[in-house]
Amino acid sequence: MPATIIMGGQWGDEGKGKLTDALAADAQLVVRANGGSNAGHTIETDAGVFKMHLVPSGILNPDCTCVIGSGVVVDLDTLVKEMDDLVVRGVDLQRLRISERAHVVLPYHPILDRLEETQRADDEIGTTLRGNGPAYADKVARKGIRIADLMDGASLRRKLSRQIELKNQILTKVYGQPPLDLDVIYDGLVSHGNRLREYVVPAEVLVQNALDDGQEVLVECAQGAMLDVDYGTYPYVTSSSPTAAGACQAAGVAPTQVRRVVAVYKAYSTRVGSGPMPTELHDEVGQTIRERGREYGTTTGRPRRTGWFDAVAARHVARLNGVTEIALTLLDVLDTFAEIQVCTAYRLNGGTIDYLPARDDLLAQVTPVLTPQPGWLSSTTAARGHGDLPDAALAYVGILEQLLGAPITLVGVGPSRQQLVSLRPEHVPAHAS
Ligand code: GDP
Ligand code: IMO
Ligand code: MG
């Protein structure tokens, strides 16, 4: 059975964790594609709230194998802590696998992340400071250390000593920082390597075997396509490709093996960190959205910037990723608004445009053309079926479908597993039924 990709359609935090958990009820394998501990994927079940950073969001489904894919950069401390926390909460990790091709976030990566941010001064990206950018930069520059390298001490020491020598030159000579100790870092890596050894696999073989066997395979992206290094709001982006194409590459799935591309969008917009956000609201409406949506970062706790739904950016993503279905989350957050705005075009230099300018200085200048939609002024949180949603909410869903050119098949009406409305009865995920 071909694969399903679950990707973020905006600037991250769209509810990919909740969606992956829901769809994983009918899947045998979930592979996390990209990103690292910069991601925070929340799942709320009767057993409480789970915040996943590296472990795939299918792990709460007992029949699902969960793979940390080749495109992920793994912060070992975060992973081990996350695994320990899950075990304490009774989650079985026998089904966890880690790709031997995944890269390791080394102790110098978060240090460089912080130093590079400081060097950017007013142009800072607002990264999560987890070292992801420097780790991906080293990967592409062919200076990375991979999970496979942790499995062989002699080879690890040889590769690591060359990198530490180089990084110490940069730390001391460019940034005036103290040098790092090879032995301390080496010992830490060996110890983590021994702890993780039993989980390490050739992930692409596992994924391909599952597809050959006709299993339902989900690919879980981190971040959102507006943070994509190629088609996002560069340079205010992450350092990987949270797109359908990027997901294939990162997960070890061929483009021809993909059947569904499910993009998760919030019913409005949020963004963490710096960079253009054309529909951003600095007023009370923005604050109401932030409070009602509990819009504070899962990983860093930073308040998220909030704004109306940006259909120009959303359509850009839907088209470039061949989105076949949309999950629209956090619709309930809009329950209290008499009127809801949708950005349908941008104004720039006296004209109107319907695409995203590549230049960040131009994108920062655009103002949104807002089209008002009537609100529904009633609670949707108890809705479980199409018929439970107010007409105005269904009309809002219909407008977004038209603007994006893909069907909205699932609607989120609250954070819990059950608060999911299927608009296509044949696709009801097991937790939501
Ligand atoms: P992810 O990174 O895409 O997995 O999303 P996050 O977990 O970082 O952020 C999404 C937040 O919205 C989390 O706090 C979720 O519990 C919450 N959430 C998800 N879906 C819904 C929904 O439909 N309604 C509400 N009110 N909250 C939701
Ligand atoms: P999930 O998977 C929201 C943002 C950061 C910053 C930019 C670069 O939970 O949706 P990085 O640390 O990646 O170098 O930071 O990307 N960012 C996210 N924003 N959700 C995420 O992940 C994010 N991961 C990175 O805030 O603006
Ligand atoms: Mg998140």
GROMACS .gro file of C-alpha atoms and ligand atoms in nm:
model
  489
    1MET     CA    1   0.000   0.000   0.000
    2PRO     CA    2   0.159   0.330  -0.098
    3ALA     CA    3   0.269   0.591   0.154
    4THR     CA    4   0.090   0.889   0.310
    5ILE     CA    5   0.287   1.206   0.384
    6ILE     CA    6   0.175   1.430   0.671
    7MET     CA    7   0.327   1.776   0.639
    8GLY     CA    8   0.278   2.122   0.789
    9GLY     CA    9   0.122   2.372   0.548
   10GLN     CA   10   0.227   2.690   0.731
   11TRP     CA   11   0.512   2.787   0.967
   12GLY     CA   12   0.499   2.478   1.189
   13ASP     CA   13   0.290   2.380   1.493
   14GLU     CA   14  -0.018   2.308   1.282
   15GLY     CA   15  -0.106   1.995   1.479
   16LYS     CA   16   0.100   1.739   1.287
   17GLY     CA   17   0.155   1.537   1.605
   18LYS     CA   18  -0.217   1.501   1.669
   19LEU     CA   19  -0.285   1.413   1.304
   20THR     CA   20  -0.005   1.158   1.286
   21ASP     CA   21  -0.127   0.994   1.606
   22ALA     CA   22  -0.479   0.978   1.463
   23LEU     CA   23  -0.381   0.835   1.124
   24ALA     CA   24  -0.131   0.596   1.286
   25ALA     CA   25  -0.425   0.407   1.434
   26ASP     CA   26  -0.463   0.254   1.086
   27ALA     CA   27  -0.093   0.235   0.995
   28GLN     CA   28   0.180  -0.021   1.055
   29LEU     CA   29   0.479   0.213   1.021
   30VAL     CA   30   0.544   0.581   1.088
   31VAL     CA   31   0.869   0.735   0.977
   32ARG     CA   32   0.971   1.081   1.094
   33ALA     CA   33   1.132   1.254   0.799
   34ASN     CA   34   1.319   1.571   0.890
   35GLY     CA   35   1.417   1.821   1.156
   36GLY     CA   36   1.540   1.738   1.502
   37SER     CA   37   1.473   1.855   1.855
   38ASN     CA   38   1.357   2.190   1.716
   39ALA     CA   39   1.023   2.015   1.662
   40GLY     CA   40   0.759   1.975   1.931
   41HIS     CA   41   0.460   1.757   1.841
   42THR     CA   42   0.178   1.744   2.095
   43ILE     CA   43  -0.063   1.455   2.144
   44GLU     CA   44  -0.336   1.469   2.408
   45THR     CA   45  -0.485   1.137   2.515
   46ASP     CA   46  -0.670   1.011   2.822
   47ALA     CA   47  -0.323   0.930   2.962
   48GLY     CA   48  -0.225   1.297   2.947
   49VAL     CA   49  -0.025   1.527   2.721
   50PHE     CA   50   0.273   1.390   2.527
   51LYS     CA   51   0.526   1.626   2.365
   52MET     CA   52   0.736   1.450   2.106
   53HIS     CA   53   1.057   1.604   1.977
   54LEU     CA   54   1.230   1.315   1.800
   55VAL     CA   55   1.023   1.003   1.857
   56PRO     CA   56   0.758   0.970   1.581
   57SER     CA   57   0.406   1.062   1.686
   58GLY     CA   58   0.276   0.712   1.605
   59ILE     CA   59   0.442   0.565   1.915
   60LEU     CA   60   0.124   0.570   2.127
   61ASN     CA   61  -0.038   0.326   1.885
   62PRO     CA   62   0.067  -0.021   2.005
   63ASP     CA   63   0.071  -0.183   1.661
   64CYS     CA   64   0.281   0.080   1.491
   65THR     CA   65   0.655   0.062   1.428
   66CYS     CA   66   0.813   0.407   1.454
   67VAL     CA   67   1.128   0.501   1.267
   68ILE     CA   68   1.349   0.806   1.316
   69GLY     CA   69   1.434   0.853   0.949
   70SER     CA   70   1.757   0.926   0.764
   71GLY     CA   71   1.675   1.295   0.717
   72VAL     CA   72   1.649   1.365   1.090
   73VAL     CA   73   1.934   1.523   1.290
   74VAL     CA   74   1.940   1.354   1.627
   75ASP     CA   75   2.020   1.534   1.951
   76LEU     CA   76   2.117   1.230   2.158
   77ASP     CA   77   2.050   1.380   2.503
   78THR     CA   78   1.702   1.487   2.397
   79LEU     CA   79   1.628   1.150   2.240
   80VAL     CA   80   1.742   0.948   2.540
   81LYS     CA   81   1.545   1.171   2.779
   82GLU     CA   82   1.237   1.145   2.559
   83MET     CA   83   1.270   0.766   2.548
   84ASP     CA   84   1.313   0.745   2.927
   85ASP     CA   85   1.007   0.965   2.983
   86LEU     CA   86   0.798   0.749   2.752
   87VAL     CA   87   0.905   0.428   2.926
   88VAL     CA   88   0.813   0.579   3.265
   89ARG     CA   89   0.469   0.653   3.122
   90GLY     CA   90   0.429   0.294   3.011
   91VAL     CA   91   0.496   0.334   2.638
   92ASP     CA   92   0.658   0.032   2.476
   93LEU     CA   93   0.973   0.127   2.284
   94GLN     CA   94   1.031  -0.218   2.135
   95ARG     CA   95   0.877  -0.070   1.819
   96LEU     CA   96   1.120   0.222   1.792
   97ARG     CA   97   1.390   0.221   1.523
   98ILE     CA   98   1.661   0.475   1.438
   99SER     CA   99   1.814   0.513   1.095
  100GLU     CA  100   2.187   0.451   1.086
  101ARG     CA  101   2.206   0.726   0.822
  102ALA     CA  102   2.057   0.995   1.045
  103HIS     CA  103   2.306   1.264   1.147
  104VAL     CA  104   2.400   1.343   1.505
  105VAL     CA  105   2.367   1.690   1.656
  106LEU     CA  106   2.707   1.726   1.824
  107PRO     CA  107   2.773   1.936   2.135
  108TYR     CA  108   2.932   2.209   1.922
  109HIS     CA  109   2.621   2.254   1.707
  110PRO     CA  110   2.400   2.430   1.967
  111ILE     CA  111   2.702   2.644   2.065
  112LEU     CA  112   2.750   2.751   1.703
  113ASP     CA  113   2.374   2.801   1.661
  114ARG     CA  114   2.380   3.056   1.944
  115LEU     CA  115   2.700   3.226   1.826
  116GLU     CA  116   2.570   3.255   1.468
  117GLU     CA  117   2.243   3.402   1.592
  118THR     CA  118   2.434   3.661   1.796
  119GLN     CA  119   2.644   3.743   1.490
  120ARG     CA  120   2.325   3.802   1.285
  121ALA     CA  121   2.232   4.075   1.535
  122ASP     CA  122   1.915   4.250   1.411
  123ASP     CA  123   1.871   3.992   1.136
  124GLU     CA  124   1.852   3.699   1.376
  125ILE     CA  125   1.636   3.408   1.259
  126GLY     CA  126   1.503   3.328   1.604
  127THR     CA  127   1.611   2.966   1.581
  128THR     CA  128   1.526   2.718   1.854
  129LEU     CA  129   1.900   2.716   1.940
  130ARG     CA  130   1.897   2.336   1.928
  131GLY     CA  131   2.189   2.320   1.683
  132ASN     CA  132   1.982   2.205   1.387
  133GLY     CA  133   2.112   2.460   1.136
  134PRO     CA  134   2.481   2.391   1.208
  135ALA     CA  135   2.418   2.013   1.208
  136TYR     CA  136   2.251   2.024   0.864
  137ALA     CA  137   2.526   2.258   0.738
  138ASP     CA  138   2.789   2.002   0.843
  139LYS     CA  139   2.586   1.723   0.682
  140VAL     CA  140   2.583   1.900   0.345
  141ALA     CA  141   2.948   2.003   0.383
  142ARG     CA  142   3.026   1.632   0.437
  143LYS     CA  143   3.156   1.693   0.789
  144GLY     CA  144   2.874   1.518   0.971
  145ILE     CA  145   2.886   1.228   1.216
  146ARG     CA  146   2.608   0.978   1.163
  147ILE     CA  147   2.433   0.733   1.395
  148ALA     CA  148   2.623   0.454   1.212
  149ASP     CA  149   2.951   0.616   1.321
  150LEU     CA  150   2.855   0.576   1.688
  151MET     CA  151   2.860   0.200   1.639
  152ASP     CA  152   3.238   0.181   1.585
  153GLY     CA  153   3.464   0.351   1.842
  154ALA     CA  154   3.786   0.367   1.641
  155SER     CA  155   3.629   0.518   1.332
  156LEU     CA  156   3.420   0.757   1.545
  157ARG     CA  157   3.729   0.885   1.723
  158ARG     CA  158   3.913   0.943   1.395
  159LYS     CA  159   3.623   1.139   1.241
  160LEU     CA  160   3.542   1.327   1.559
  161SER     CA  161   3.898   1.438   1.629
  162ARG     CA  162   3.921   1.597   1.284
  163GLN     CA  163   3.593   1.784   1.340
  164ILE     CA  164   3.678   1.897   1.693
  165GLU     CA  165   4.012   2.028   1.569
  166LEU     CA  166   3.830   2.234   1.306
  167LYS     CA  167   3.551   2.351   1.535
  168ASN     CA  168   3.801   2.453   1.803
  169GLN     CA  169   3.976   2.676   1.550
  170ILE     CA  170   3.642   2.843   1.475
  171LEU     CA  171   3.534   2.867   1.838
  172THR     CA  172   3.863   3.012   1.962
  173LYS     CA  173   3.977   3.222   1.665
  174VAL     CA  174   3.650   3.350   1.520
  175TYR     CA  175   3.434   3.370   1.830
  176GLY     CA  176   3.691   3.392   2.114
  177GLN     CA  177   3.532   3.097   2.294
  178PRO     CA  178   3.704   2.819   2.492
  179PRO     CA  179   3.795   2.501   2.301
  180LEU     CA  180   3.606   2.174   2.339
  181ASP     CA  181   3.750   1.856   2.487
  182LEU     CA  182   3.766   1.564   2.245
  183ASP     CA  183   3.771   1.296   2.517
  184VAL     CA  184   3.463   1.427   2.695
  185ILE     CA  185   3.263   1.445   2.373
  186TYR     CA  186   3.388   1.109   2.252
  187ASP     CA  187   3.298   0.934   2.579
  188GLY     CA  188   2.949   1.086   2.570
  189LEU     CA  189   2.892   0.968   2.215
  190VAL     CA  190   3.016   0.616   2.286
  191SER     CA  191   2.790   0.592   2.587
  192HIS     CA  192   2.485   0.711   2.390
  193GLY     CA  193   2.581   0.481   2.102
  194ASN     CA  194   2.581   0.180   2.335
  195ARG     CA  195   2.244   0.279   2.480
  196LEU     CA  196   2.086   0.322   2.133
  197ARG     CA  197   2.257   0.032   1.952
  198GLU     CA  198   1.959  -0.206   1.975
  199TYR     CA  199   1.736   0.045   1.792
  200VAL     CA  200   1.968   0.123   1.501
  201VAL     CA  201   1.862  -0.017   1.162
  202PRO     CA  202   1.898   0.038   0.787
  203ALA     CA  203   1.575   0.238   0.792
  204GLU     CA  204   1.532   0.265   0.417
  205VAL     CA  205   1.528  -0.117   0.392
  206LEU     CA  206   1.264  -0.136   0.666
  207VAL     CA  207   1.050   0.129   0.496
  208GLN     CA  208   1.079  -0.032   0.154
  209ASN     CA  209   1.001  -0.379   0.296
  210ALA     CA  210   0.691  -0.239   0.466
  211LEU     CA  211   0.575  -0.085   0.138
  212ASP     CA  212   0.649  -0.411  -0.049
  213ASP     CA  213   0.440  -0.597   0.209
  214GLY     CA  214   0.146  -0.367   0.146
  215GLN     CA  215   0.163  -0.199   0.486
  216GLU     CA  216   0.022   0.147   0.551
  217VAL     CA  217   0.326   0.374   0.588
  218LEU     CA  218   0.299   0.729   0.721
  219VAL     CA  219   0.574   0.985   0.674
  220GLU     CA  220   0.565   1.250   0.949
  221CYS     CA  221   0.731   1.581   0.865
  222ALA     CA  222   0.845   1.831   1.122
  223GLN     CA  223   0.815   2.211   1.080
  224GLY     CA  224   0.601   2.353   0.800
  225ALA     CA  225   0.649   2.415   0.429
  226MET     CA  226   0.675   2.794   0.479
  227LEU     CA  227   0.994   2.714   0.673
  228ASP     CA  228   1.132   2.513   0.378
  229VAL     CA  229   1.485   2.609   0.285
  230ASP     CA  230   1.394   2.644  -0.087
  231TYR     CA  231   1.033   2.767  -0.102
  232GLY     CA  232   0.982   2.914   0.245
  233THR     CA  233   1.048   3.266   0.369
  234TYR     CA  234   1.426   3.241   0.322
  235PRO     CA  235   1.648   3.316   0.511
  236TYR     CA  236   1.395   3.297   0.796
  237VAL     CA  237   1.353   2.923   0.754
  238THR     CA  238   1.472   2.598   0.903
  239SER     CA  239   1.760   2.403   0.749
  240SER     CA  240   1.573   2.106   0.606
  241SER     CA  241   1.294   2.045   0.355
  242PRO     CA  242   0.960   1.994   0.533
  243THR     CA  243   0.786   1.932   0.202
  244ALA     CA  244   0.637   1.631   0.023
  245ALA     CA  245   0.946   1.600  -0.195
  246GLY     CA  246   1.177   1.649   0.103
  247ALA     CA  247   0.978   1.391   0.298
  248CYS     CA  248   1.034   1.127   0.029
  249GLN     CA  249   1.406   1.186   0.025
  250ALA     CA  250   1.435   1.196   0.403
  251ALA     CA  251   1.217   0.893   0.474
  252GLY     CA  252   1.345   0.665   0.199
  253VAL     CA  253   1.019   0.661   0.004
  254ALA     CA  254   1.014   0.707  -0.373
  255PRO     CA  255   0.785   0.980  -0.516
  256THR     CA  256   0.599   0.711  -0.710
  257GLN     CA  257   0.516   0.531  -0.383
  258VAL     CA  258   0.315   0.823  -0.241
  259ARG     CA  259  -0.063   0.802  -0.257
  260ARG     CA  260  -0.173   1.080  -0.021
  261VAL     CA  261  -0.016   1.411   0.075
  262VAL     CA  262  -0.205   1.538   0.380
  263ALA     CA  263  -0.120   1.898   0.463
  264VAL     CA  264  -0.209   2.020   0.810
  265TYR     CA  265  -0.314   2.385   0.834
  266LYS     CA  266  -0.441   2.584   1.128
  267ALA     CA  267  -0.766   2.772   1.073
  268TYR     CA  268  -0.552   3.087   1.117
  269SER     CA  269  -0.175   3.153   1.105
  270THR     CA  270   0.102   3.134   1.361
  271ARG     CA  271   0.475   3.171   1.343
  272VAL     CA  272   0.759   3.144   1.598
  273GLY     CA  273   1.083   3.332   1.548
  274SER     CA  274   1.159   3.615   1.304
  275GLY     CA  275   1.071   3.672   0.940
  276PRO     CA  276   0.783   3.804   0.732
  277MET     CA  277   0.428   3.707   0.830
  278PRO     CA  278   0.191   3.911   0.613
  279THR     CA  279  -0.128   3.855   0.816
  280GLU     CA  280   0.026   3.909   1.161
  281LEU     CA  281  -0.203   4.078   1.412
  282HIS     CA  282  -0.052   4.296   1.683
  283ASP     CA  283  -0.386   4.384   1.838
  284GLU     CA  284  -0.635   4.229   2.077
  285VAL     CA  285  -0.763   3.990   1.811
  286GLY     CA  286  -0.413   3.844   1.779
  287GLN     CA  287  -0.391   3.816   2.156
  288THR     CA  288  -0.730   3.642   2.175
  289ILE     CA  289  -0.618   3.387   1.915
  290ARG     CA  290  -0.294   3.333   2.113
  291GLU     CA  291  -0.480   3.271   2.439
  292ARG     CA  292  -0.763   3.061   2.294
  293GLY     CA  293  -0.520   2.851   2.088
  294ARG     CA  294  -0.266   2.828   2.373
  295GLU     CA  295  -0.013   2.952   2.122
  296TYR     CA  296   0.309   2.912   2.317
  297GLY     CA  297   0.595   2.706   2.169
  298THR     CA  298   0.599   2.334   2.251
  299THR     CA  299   0.979   2.328   2.241
  300THR     CA  300   1.085   2.676   2.358
  301GLY     CA  301   0.774   2.812   2.532
  302ARG     CA  302   0.799   3.132   2.322
  303PRO     CA  303   0.468   3.309   2.252
  304ARG     CA  304   0.373   3.242   1.890
  305ARG     CA  305   0.296   3.529   1.656
  306THR     CA  306  -0.066   3.505   1.541
  307GLY     CA  307  -0.267   3.625   1.243
  308TRP     CA  308  -0.552   3.549   1.003
  309PHE     CA  309  -0.536   3.260   0.756
  310ASP     CA  310  -0.299   3.349   0.473
  311ALA     CA  311  -0.444   3.181   0.165
  312VAL     CA  312  -0.168   3.317  -0.061
  313ALA     CA  313   0.101   3.136   0.137
  314ALA     CA  314  -0.124   2.833   0.191
  315ARG     CA  315  -0.197   2.798  -0.182
  316HIS     CA  316   0.173   2.831  -0.266
  317VAL     CA  317   0.231   2.532  -0.038
  318ALA     CA  318  -0.069   2.331  -0.160
  319ARG     CA  319   0.041   2.364  -0.522
  320LEU     CA  320   0.412   2.297  -0.478
  321ASN     CA  321   0.346   1.990  -0.268
  322GLY     CA  322   0.068   1.831  -0.470
  323VAL     CA  323  -0.149   1.828  -0.159
  324THR     CA  324  -0.428   1.572  -0.198
  325GLU     CA  325  -0.607   1.640   0.134
  326ILE     CA  326  -0.610   1.898   0.407
  327ALA     CA  327  -0.655   1.864   0.781
  328LEU     CA  328  -0.776   2.197   0.920
  329THR     CA  329  -0.691   2.219   1.289
  330LEU     CA  330  -0.781   2.455   1.574
  331LEU     CA  331  -1.108   2.560   1.411
  332ASP     CA  332  -1.255   2.584   1.765
  333VAL     CA  333  -1.021   2.876   1.839
  334LEU     CA  334  -1.233   3.088   1.602
  335ASP     CA  335  -1.562   2.998   1.778
  336THR     CA  336  -1.589   3.337   1.951
  337PHE     CA  337  -1.534   3.568   1.651
  338ALA     CA  338  -1.833   3.737   1.487
  339GLU     CA  339  -1.624   3.794   1.175
  340ILE     CA  340  -1.320   3.605   1.046
  341GLN     CA  341  -1.077   3.738   0.787
  342VAL     CA  342  -0.897   3.546   0.514
  343CYS     CA  343  -0.602   3.692   0.325
  344THR     CA  344  -0.674   3.633  -0.044
  345ALA     CA  345  -0.400   3.849  -0.203
  346TYR     CA  346  -0.117   4.086  -0.111
  347ARG     CA  347  -0.079   4.455  -0.179
  348LEU     CA  348   0.269   4.561  -0.281
  349ASN     CA  349   0.386   4.898  -0.414
  350GLY     CA  350   0.033   5.009  -0.503
  351GLY     CA  351  -0.050   4.686  -0.692
  352THR     CA  352  -0.204   4.351  -0.599
  353ILE     CA  353  -0.017   4.020  -0.624
  354ASP     CA  354  -0.123   3.661  -0.557
  355TYR     CA  355   0.219   3.500  -0.513
  356LEU     CA  356   0.505   3.513  -0.264
  357PRO     CA  357   0.790   3.746  -0.354
  358ALA     CA  358   1.127   3.568  -0.313
  359ARG     CA  359   1.292   3.873  -0.158
  360ASP     CA  360   1.236   3.883   0.216
  361ASP     CA  361   1.247   4.265   0.218
  362LEU     CA  362   0.958   4.273  -0.031
  363LEU     CA  363   0.760   4.006   0.152
  364ALA     CA  364   0.805   4.210   0.469
  365GLN     CA  365   0.642   4.507   0.290
  366VAL     CA  366   0.328   4.334   0.161
  367THR     CA  367  -0.003   4.406   0.330
  368PRO     CA  368  -0.284   4.153   0.320
  369VAL     CA  369  -0.602   4.192   0.118
  370LEU     CA  370  -0.853   4.060   0.372
  371THR     CA  371  -1.185   3.906   0.277
  372PRO     CA  372  -1.433   3.886   0.567
  373GLN     CA  373  -1.626   3.567   0.643
  374PRO     CA  374  -1.911   3.540   0.892
  375GLY     CA  375  -1.825   3.370   1.219
  376TRP     CA  376  -2.049   3.110   1.387
  377LEU     CA  377  -2.039   3.229   1.750
  378SER     CA  378  -2.099   2.885   1.897
  379SER     CA  379  -1.880   2.614   2.038
  380THR     CA  380  -1.756   2.347   1.797
  381THR     CA  381  -1.556   2.154   2.055
  382ALA     CA  382  -1.814   1.876   2.092
  383ALA     CA  383  -1.857   1.829   1.715
  384ARG     CA  384  -1.770   1.479   1.592
  385GLY     CA  385  -1.943   1.465   1.255
  386HIS     CA  386  -2.016   1.688   0.957
  387GLY     CA  387  -2.369   1.755   1.083
  388ASP     CA  388  -2.240   1.886   1.418
  389LEU     CA  389  -2.057   2.182   1.263
  390PRO     CA  390  -2.246   2.512   1.228
  391ASP     CA  391  -2.328   2.620   0.871
  392ALA     CA  392  -2.097   2.922   0.892
  393ALA     CA  393  -1.808   2.696   1.001
  394LEU     CA  394  -1.876   2.464   0.706
  395ALA     CA  395  -1.890   2.770   0.480
  396TYR     CA  396  -1.549   2.881   0.611
  397VAL     CA  397  -1.413   2.532   0.541
  398GLY     CA  398  -1.563   2.550   0.190
  399ILE     CA  399  -1.399   2.887   0.117
  400LEU     CA  400  -1.058   2.755   0.222
  401GLU     CA  401  -1.104   2.442   0.008
  402GLN     CA  402  -1.174   2.663  -0.292
  403LEU     CA  403  -0.877   2.890  -0.226
  404LEU     CA  404  -0.639   2.598  -0.172
  405GLY     CA  405  -0.771   2.365  -0.440
  406ALA     CA  406  -0.782   2.053  -0.221
  407PRO     CA  407  -1.051   1.891  -0.005
  408ILE     CA  408  -1.052   1.943   0.371
  409THR     CA  409  -1.113   1.592   0.501
  410LEU     CA  410  -1.050   1.639   0.873
  411VAL     CA  411  -1.122   1.929   1.105
  412GLY     CA  412  -0.970   1.974   1.452
  413VAL     CA  413  -1.205   2.113   1.718
  414GLY     CA  414  -0.989   2.073   2.027
  415PRO     CA  415  -0.653   1.934   2.139
  416SER     CA  416  -0.765   1.585   2.240
  417ARG     CA  417  -0.743   1.275   2.025
  418GLN     CA  418  -1.122   1.256   2.001
  419GLN     CA  419  -1.170   1.618   1.891
  420LEU     CA  420  -1.144   1.549   1.522
  421VAL     CA  421  -1.429   1.573   1.272
  422SER     CA  422  -1.414   1.366   0.956
  423LEU     CA  423  -1.577   1.535   0.658
  424ARG     CA  424  -1.524   1.221   0.450
  425PRO     CA  425  -1.680   0.929   0.643
  426GLU     CA  426  -1.458   0.671   0.470
  427HIS     CA  427  -1.152   0.832   0.636
  428VAL     CA  428  -1.256   0.833   1.002
  429PRO     CA  429  -0.940   0.764   1.209
  430ALA     CA  430  -0.998   0.500   1.479
  431HIS     CA  431  -0.940   0.732   1.780
  432ALA     CA  432  -1.192   0.984   1.649
  433SER     CA  433  -1.470   0.736   1.574
  434GDP     P1  434   0.287   2.024   1.563
  434GDP     O1  435   0.426   2.074   1.586
  434GDP     O2  436   0.239   2.049   1.424
  434GDP     O3  437   0.268   1.880   1.603
  434GDP     O4  438   0.191   2.112   1.657
  434GDP     P2  439   0.219   2.152   1.812
  434GDP     O5  440   0.192   2.034   1.897
  434GDP     O6  441   0.349   2.220   1.828
  434GDP     O7  442   0.111   2.266   1.831
  434GDP     C1  443  -0.025   2.241   1.811
  434GDP     C2  444  -0.100   2.278   1.941
  434GDP     O8  445  -0.237   2.283   1.915
  434GDP     C3  446  -0.081   2.175   2.052
  434GDP     O9  447  -0.088   2.240   2.176
  434GDP     C4  448  -0.202   2.084   2.033
  434GDP    O10  449  -0.240   2.018   2.153
  434GDP     C5  450  -0.306   2.183   1.991
  434GDP     N1  451  -0.409   2.134   1.901
  434GDP     C6  452  -0.400   2.048   1.797
  434GDP     N2  453  -0.517   2.040   1.729
  434GDP     C7  454  -0.602   2.124   1.793
  434GDP     C8  455  -0.737   2.163   1.770
  434GDP    O11  456  -0.801   2.121   1.675
  434GDP     N3  457  -0.789   2.255   1.856
  434GDP     C9  458  -0.719   2.306   1.963
  434GDP     N4  459  -0.779   2.396   2.041
  434GDP     N5  460  -0.592   2.272   1.985
  434GDP    C10  461  -0.535   2.182   1.902
  435IMO     P1  462   0.724   2.171   1.458
  435IMO     O1  463   0.770   2.040   1.400
  435IMO     C1  464   0.751   2.606   1.456
  435IMO     C2  465   1.136   2.777   1.342
  435IMO     C3  466   1.213   2.852   1.449
  435IMO     C4  467   1.284   2.956   1.365
  435IMO     C5  468   1.319   2.876   1.238
  435IMO     C6  469   1.461   2.820   1.237
  435IMO     O2  470   0.692   2.163   1.604
  435IMO     O3  471   0.616   2.231   1.376
  435IMO     P2  472   1.573   2.616   1.364
  435IMO     O4  473   1.589   2.587   1.512
  435IMO     O5  474   1.498   2.512   1.290
  435IMO     O6  475   1.703   2.650   1.296
  435IMO     O7  476   1.486   2.752   1.358
  435IMO     O8  477   1.227   2.769   1.232
  435IMO     N1  478   1.098   2.639   1.376
  435IMO     C7  479   0.975   2.601   1.408
  435IMO     N2  480   0.862   2.675   1.424
  435IMO     N3  481   0.747   2.471   1.469
  435IMO     C8  482   0.858   2.396   1.452
  435IMO     O9  483   0.856   2.262   1.451
  435IMO     C9  484   0.979   2.461   1.423
  435IMO     N4  485   1.106   2.420   1.402
  435IMO    C10  486   1.177   2.529   1.371
  435IMO    O10  487   1.125   2.910   1.543
  435IMO    O11  488   1.196   3.056   1.327
  436MG      MG  489   0.528   2.203   1.718
   0.00000   0.00000   0.00000
